[in-house]
CSV table of C-alpha atoms and ligand atoms in Angstrom, one decimal:
chain,number,residue,atom,x,y,z
A,1,UNK,CA,101.4,161.1,55.5
A,2,UNK,CA,101.5,157.8,55.5
A,3,UNK,CA,105.0,155.3,56.6
A,4,UNK,CA,108.5,156.2,53.9
A,5,UNK,CA,108.8,153.5,51.5
A,6,UNK,CA,112.0,154.0,49.4
A,7,UNK,CA,112.6,151.1,46.3
A,8,UNK,CA,116.1,151.5,45.2
A,9,UNK,CA,115.8,151.4,40.3
A,10,UNK,CA,112.3,152.6,41.6
A,11,UNK,CA,112.1,154.4,38.7
A,12,UNK,CA,111.8,151.6,35.5
A,13,UNK,CA,110.7,147.9,34.9
A,14,UNK,CA,109.1,146.0,38.3
A,15,UNK,CA,110.8,148.8,40.7
A,16,UNK,CA,108.8,151.6,38.6
A,17,UNK,CA,105.3,149.5,39.4
A,18,UNK,CA,105.8,149.2,43.2
A,19,UNK,CA,106.6,152.8,43.2
A,20,UNK,CA,103.3,153.1,42.4
A,21,UNK,CA,101.3,150.6,44.2
A,22,UNK,CA,103.3,151.8,47.0
A,23,UNK,CA,101.8,155.6,46.7
A,24,UNK,CA,98.6,153.9,45.8
A,25,UNK,CA,98.9,151.9,49.1
A,26,UNK,CA,99.1,154.7,51.1
A,27,UNK,CA,102.9,154.9,51.6
A,28,UNK,CA,105.3,158.3,51.0
A,29,UNK,CA,107.1,156.6,48.7
A,30,UNK,CA,110.9,157.5,47.2
A,31,UNK,CA,112.9,155.6,44.0
A,32,UNK,CA,116.1,155.8,43.7
A,33,UNK,CA,117.7,155.7,40.2
A,34,UNK,CA,121.8,155.1,38.5
A,35,UNK,CA,122.1,157.2,35.9
A,36,UNK,CA,118.4,157.1,33.6
A,37,UNK,CA,117.2,161.0,34.1
A,38,UNK,CA,115.1,161.0,31.6
A,39,UNK,CA,113.5,157.6,32.2
A,40,UNK,CA,112.6,159.5,35.9
A,41,UNK,CA,111.6,162.6,34.9
A,42,UNK,CA,108.9,160.8,32.9
A,43,UNK,CA,108.3,158.5,35.5
A,44,UNK,CA,108.2,162.0,38.7
A,45,UNK,CA,106.3,163.6,35.7
A,46,UNK,CA,103.5,160.8,35.3
A,47,UNK,CA,103.8,159.9,39.1
A,48,UNK,CA,104.2,162.8,41.4
A,49,UNK,CA,107.0,160.4,43.1
A,50,UNK,CA,110.0,162.2,44.3
A,51,UNK,CA,113.1,160.6,42.7
A,52,UNK,CA,116.8,160.4,43.9
A,53,UNK,CA,120.0,159.6,41.6
A,54,UNK,CA,123.0,157.3,43.7
A,55,UNK,CA,124.2,154.3,42.5
A,56,UNK,CA,123.4,151.4,45.3
A,57,UNK,CA,126.9,149.7,44.6
A,58,UNK,CA,129.1,153.0,46.3
A,59,UNK,CA,128.3,152.7,49.9
A,60,UNK,CA,128.9,156.2,50.6
A,61,UNK,CA,126.7,157.7,48.2
A,62,UNK,CA,124.1,154.8,50.0
A,63,UNK,CA,124.5,156.6,52.9
A,64,UNK,CA,124.7,160.2,51.4
A,65,UNK,CA,121.5,159.5,49.3
A,66,UNK,CA,119.9,157.9,52.1
A,67,UNK,CA,120.4,161.1,54.3
A,68,UNK,CA,118.7,163.1,51.7
A,69,UNK,CA,116.0,161.0,51.0
A,70,UNK,CA,115.2,161.5,54.9
A,71,UNK,CA,115.8,165.0,55.2
A,72,UNK,CA,113.3,165.8,52.8
A,73,UNK,CA,110.9,162.7,53.5
A,74,UNK,CA,111.6,161.5,57.2
A,75,UNK,CA,112.8,157.7,58.3
A,76,UNK,CA,112.5,155.2,56.1
A,77,UNK,CA,110.7,152.2,57.7
A,78,UNK,CA,110.1,150.4,54.0
A,79,UNK,CA,112.9,149.2,52.6
A,80,UNK,CA,112.4,148.2,48.9
A,81,UNK,CA,115.8,146.7,47.6
A,82,UNK,CA,114.9,146.6,44.1
A,83,UNK,CA,118.0,147.9,41.2
A,84,UNK,CA,119.5,145.0,39.5
A,85,UNK,CA,121.1,144.4,36.4
A,86,UNK,CA,122.8,141.4,34.0
A,87,UNK,CA,125.7,141.5,32.6
A,88,UNK,CA,125.4,137.9,30.9
A,89,UNK,CA,128.5,136.1,29.6
A,90,UNK,CA,129.4,132.3,29.3
A,91,UNK,CA,131.5,131.5,32.0
A,92,UNK,CA,134.2,130.9,30.1
A,93,UNK,CA,133.6,134.6,28.0
A,94,UNK,CA,132.9,136.2,32.0
A,95,UNK,CA,135.3,139.0,32.7
A,96,UNK,CA,136.2,139.6,36.4
A,97,UNK,CA,134.7,143.5,35.5
A,98,UNK,CA,131.4,141.4,34.6
A,99,UNK,CA,131.7,139.4,37.5
A,100,UNK,CA,132.2,142.6,39.5
A,101,UNK,CA,129.8,144.8,38.0
A,102,UNK,CA,126.8,142.7,38.9
A,103,UNK,CA,127.6,141.2,42.8
A,104,UNK,CA,128.6,144.9,43.5
A,105,UNK,CA,124.6,146.1,42.5
A,106,UNK,CA,122.7,143.0,42.9
A,107,UNK,CA,124.4,141.8,45.8
A,108,UNK,CA,126.7,144.5,47.7
A,109,UNK,CA,124.1,147.1,47.1
A,110,UNK,CA,121.4,145.7,49.1
A,111,UNK,CA,124.3,145.2,52.1
A,112,UNK,CA,124.8,149.6,51.3
A,113,UNK,CA,121.7,150.7,50.7
A,114,UNK,CA,119.8,148.1,54.3
A,115,UNK,CA,123.2,148.7,55.9
A,116,UNK,CA,122.6,152.4,57.3
A,117,UNK,CA,119.5,152.2,57.7
A,118,UNK,CA,119.0,149.4,59.7
A,119,UNK,CA,120.0,150.8,63.4
A,120,UNK,CA,117.0,153.3,62.5
A,121,UNK,CA,114.6,150.4,62.1
A,122,UNK,CA,116.1,148.7,65.5
A,123,UNK,CA,115.9,152.2,67.5
A,124,UNK,CA,112.1,152.4,66.1
A,125,UNK,CA,111.0,149.0,66.5
A,126,UNK,CA,109.5,148.6,63.2
A,127,UNK,CA,111.5,147.9,59.8
A,128,UNK,CA,110.2,146.5,56.4
A,129,UNK,CA,112.8,144.9,54.6
A,130,UNK,CA,112.2,143.7,51.2
A,131,UNK,CA,115.2,142.2,48.0
A,132,UNK,CA,113.7,141.7,45.2
A,133,UNK,CA,116.4,138.5,44.0
A,134,UNK,CA,115.0,136.4,40.9
A,135,UNK,CA,113.8,132.5,39.7
A,136,UNK,CA,117.8,132.1,38.7
A,137,UNK,CA,118.4,133.4,41.9
A,138,UNK,CA,116.9,129.4,43.0
A,139,UNK,CA,117.4,127.4,40.5
A,140,UNK,CA,120.8,129.2,38.4
A,141,UNK,CA,120.6,130.0,35.2
A,142,UNK,CA,123.3,129.3,32.1
A,143,UNK,CA,125.1,132.6,31.0
A,144,UNK,CA,124.3,134.1,34.2
A,145,UNK,CA,126.7,132.8,36.6
A,146,UNK,CA,127.4,136.0,38.4
A,147,UNK,CA,123.9,137.3,38.0
A,148,UNK,CA,122.2,133.6,40.2
A,149,UNK,CA,125.9,134.4,42.7
A,150,UNK,CA,124.2,138.0,42.9
A,151,UNK,CA,120.0,136.7,43.6
A,152,UNK,CA,122.0,133.9,45.9
A,153,UNK,CA,123.3,135.5,47.6
A,154,UNK,CA,120.3,137.9,48.1
A,155,UNK,CA,118.4,135.6,49.8
A,156,UNK,CA,121.0,133.7,52.6
A,157,UNK,CA,121.8,137.6,53.4
A,158,UNK,CA,117.4,138.1,53.9
A,159,UNK,CA,117.3,134.6,56.1
A,160,UNK,CA,119.9,135.8,58.0
A,161,UNK,CA,119.5,138.6,58.4
A,162,UNK,CA,115.8,138.1,59.1
A,163,UNK,CA,116.9,136.8,62.6
A,164,UNK,CA,118.4,139.3,63.6
A,165,UNK,CA,115.9,141.6,62.8
A,166,UNK,CA,113.5,139.2,64.8
A,167,UNK,CA,113.7,141.0,67.9
A,168,UNK,CA,113.4,144.6,66.8
A,169,UNK,CA,110.2,144.2,65.0
A,170,UNK,CA,111.7,144.4,61.3
A,171,UNK,CA,111.2,141.9,58.5
A,172,UNK,CA,113.2,140.5,55.5
A,173,UNK,CA,111.7,138.8,52.8
A,174,UNK,CA,112.6,138.0,49.4
A,175,UNK,CA,110.4,137.3,46.3
A,176,UNK,CA,111.7,135.8,43.6
A,177,UNK,CA,109.8,137.3,40.2
A,178,UNK,CA,110.2,134.8,37.5
A,179,UNK,CA,109.9,136.1,33.6
A,180,UNK,CA,107.7,139.1,33.5
A,181,UNK,CA,106.8,141.9,31.2
A,182,UNK,CA,109.1,144.6,31.7
A,183,UNK,CA,111.1,146.8,28.3
A,184,UNK,CA,113.3,144.5,28.3
A,185,UNK,CA,111.7,140.9,28.4
A,186,UNK,CA,108.9,142.6,26.0
A,187,UNK,CA,112.2,143.3,23.5
A,188,UNK,CA,112.9,139.6,23.9
A,189,UNK,CA,112.1,138.4,19.5
A,190,UNK,CA,108.9,137.9,19.5
A,191,UNK,CA,109.3,134.8,18.3
A,192,UNK,CA,111.4,133.5,21.0
A,193,UNK,CA,109.0,134.8,23.5
A,194,UNK,CA,106.9,132.8,22.1
A,195,UNK,CA,108.4,129.2,21.1
A,196,UNK,CA,111.3,128.5,23.6
A,197,UNK,CA,110.6,131.3,26.6
A,198,UNK,CA,106.6,131.1,27.0
A,199,UNK,CA,106.0,127.3,26.6
A,200,UNK,CA,108.4,127.2,29.6
A,201,UNK,CA,106.0,128.5,32.3
A,202,UNK,CA,103.3,126.6,32.6
A,203,UNK,CA,101.1,129.0,33.9
A,204,UNK,CA,101.2,129.9,29.9
A,205,UNK,CA,101.8,133.9,29.7
A,206,UNK,CA,104.6,136.3,31.5
A,207,UNK,CA,104.3,137.8,35.2
A,208,UNK,CA,103.6,141.4,34.9
A,209,UNK,CA,105.0,144.0,37.4
A,210,UNK,CA,102.2,144.8,39.4
A,211,UNK,CA,101.8,141.1,40.4
A,212,UNK,CA,105.0,141.9,41.8
A,213,UNK,CA,104.0,145.2,43.0
A,214,UNK,CA,101.0,143.7,45.1
A,215,UNK,CA,103.8,140.8,46.6
A,216,UNK,CA,105.4,143.9,48.0
A,217,UNK,CA,102.6,145.6,49.2
A,218,UNK,CA,101.8,142.4,51.0
A,219,UNK,CA,104.8,141.9,53.0
A,220,UNK,CA,105.1,145.5,53.9
A,221,UNK,CA,102.4,145.5,55.5
A,222,UNK,CA,101.6,145.1,59.6
A,223,UNK,CA,99.7,142.0,58.7
A,224,UNK,CA,103.0,140.2,57.0
A,225,UNK,CA,104.3,140.6,60.7
A,226,UNK,CA,104.9,137.1,61.6
A,227,UNK,CA,106.4,136.9,58.2
A,228,UNK,CA,109.7,136.9,57.9
A,229,UNK,CA,113.3,135.1,55.9
A,230,UNK,CA,110.9,133.7,53.9
A,231,UNK,CA,111.2,133.9,49.4
A,232,UNK,CA,107.5,134.4,47.8
A,233,UNK,CA,108.4,132.7,44.2
A,234,UNK,CA,105.9,134.8,41.5
A,235,UNK,CA,107.2,132.6,38.5
A,236,UNK,CA,103.5,131.2,37.2
A,237,UNK,CA,105.2,127.2,38.5
A,238,UNK,CA,108.4,128.1,35.9
A,239,UNK,CA,110.0,126.3,39.0
A,240,UNK,CA,108.8,125.3,41.7
A,241,UNK,CA,110.7,124.6,45.0
B,301,NAP,N1,112.4,141.5,34.5
B,301,NAP,C1,112.4,140.4,34.6
B,301,NAP,O1,112.3,139.5,34.2
B,301,NAP,C2,112.6,140.1,36.4
B,301,NAP,C3,112.8,138.6,36.7
B,301,NAP,C4,113.0,138.4,37.7
B,301,NAP,C5,114.2,139.2,38.8
B,301,NAP,N2,113.8,140.7,38.3
B,301,NAP,C6,114.6,141.4,39.2
B,301,NAP,O2,113.8,142.7,39.8
B,301,NAP,C7,114.5,143.9,39.7
B,301,NAP,C8,114.4,144.9,39.0
B,301,NAP,O3,114.5,145.0,37.6
B,301,NAP,P1,113.8,145.1,36.1
B,301,NAP,O4,113.8,144.6,35.0
B,301,NAP,O5,112.3,145.9,36.5
B,301,NAP,O6,115.2,145.8,35.9
B,301,NAP,P2,114.7,147.3,34.8
B,301,NAP,O7,114.0,147.9,33.9
B,301,NAP,O8,116.2,147.1,33.8
B,301,NAP,O9,115.4,148.9,35.5
B,301,NAP,C9,116.1,148.8,36.1
B,301,NAP,C10,116.1,150.1,37.7
B,301,NAP,O10,117.4,149.7,38.6
B,301,NAP,C11,118.4,151.0,38.5
B,301,NAP,N3,119.5,150.5,39.2
B,301,NAP,C12,120.3,150.0,38.2
B,301,NAP,N4,121.8,149.6,38.6
B,301,NAP,C13,121.9,150.5,39.3
B,301,NAP,C14,122.5,151.0,40.4
B,301,NAP,N5,123.6,150.5,40.4
B,301,NAP,N6,122.3,151.9,41.3
B,301,NAP,C15,120.4,152.5,41.7
B,301,NAP,N7,119.4,152.4,40.9
B,301,NAP,C16,120.0,151.2,39.5
B,301,NAP,C17,118.1,151.3,36.8
B,301,NAP,O11,117.8,152.5,37.5
B,301,NAP,P3,118.6,153.5,35.2
B,301,NAP,O12,116.7,154.1,34.7
B,301,NAP,O13,119.1,154.9,36.3
B,301,NAP,O14,119.5,152.5,34.7
B,301,NAP,C18,116.4,151.4,37.0
B,301,NAP,O15,115.4,151.8,37.7
B,301,NAP,C19,116.1,143.6,39.3
B,301,NAP,O16,116.8,143.3,40.8
B,301,NAP,C20,116.1,142.6,38.1
B,301,NAP,O17,117.4,141.6,39.1
B,301,NAP,C21,114.1,140.9,37.6
C-alpha cells in the first residue's frame, strides 16, 4: 500500500482529477466531499476511490472525518486542500453571509483540515500539504473580494506554515490554477468563453484539471523535498508574478 493521500473536494472537478492521478501514482486515496452524494457515488463507482463526507468549514467534523479516514486507511501523509466555493457579488452588494461562507470554506477550511493532521506529520517526520489557491488570490478579481481574500490568505498560510514544517520533513506548497475546464467553467456561455475569457489567456485555451493534478503529483513526491513555501502558477501565462 502506498502513502495515504486525502483530497478535500476530491470527488468533482480539479479535486477528482487530483484523486485519480494520486491513485495512478500509487497512493492510497481518500476523497472528501461536502454534500453531493450522487457525484460521490458515481466517482467511487468509476474510480474505486473511497469517499468521506463532511464539511471542511466545521472543525469538529474535520477531526471526526480525518479519524474515520485514518482508521480505514492509515495516517494521512499527503493532504491536498482543494475544496473551495464561490459566492460572487460586487462588494457593495456582498452580504456578510457571502463573505463568511467563502472565508469559512476556502481559508478556515484549510486550517481546520491541516491542524488535526499536522501533529502526526511532525511525529512521523514526513508530510506534504498542498493548498489549491487561485490566480484570483494572486491578482484579485472584481466581484470576488471574498474569494480573492480567502485564496490570498491560503498563500500567506502556505508560506508561514512551510517555515514551521521545515525541520520536521513537512513541505507546504500552493498551486494557483488559472481558468480550468471544469464543469463549472465549461458551463459558461460559449460566446463569453471564446470572446472574453480565452483571449485573456496567452496560451489560447483553458487548462485541464489533469494539468493541475500533475503539479500535485510532483509536489507530493520525495523528489520535491526541497520545495516548500512556494506558489506554483498554472495559468497559461495569464498572470505572471
Ligand atoms: N475551476 C477553476 O477554473 C479554478 C480556478 C482556480 C482555482 N480553483 C480552485 O480549485 C478548487 C477546485 O475547484 P473546482 O472548480 O474543481 O470545484 P468544483 O468542481 O465546484 O468542486 C468542488 C469540490 O469541493 C467540494 N466542497 C465544496 N465545499 C466543501 C466543503 N465545505 N467541505 C468539503 N468539500 C467541499 C465539493 O463537494 P460536493 O460535490 O459535495 O459539492 C466538490 O467535491 C477550488 O478550491 C477552487 O477555488 C478552481
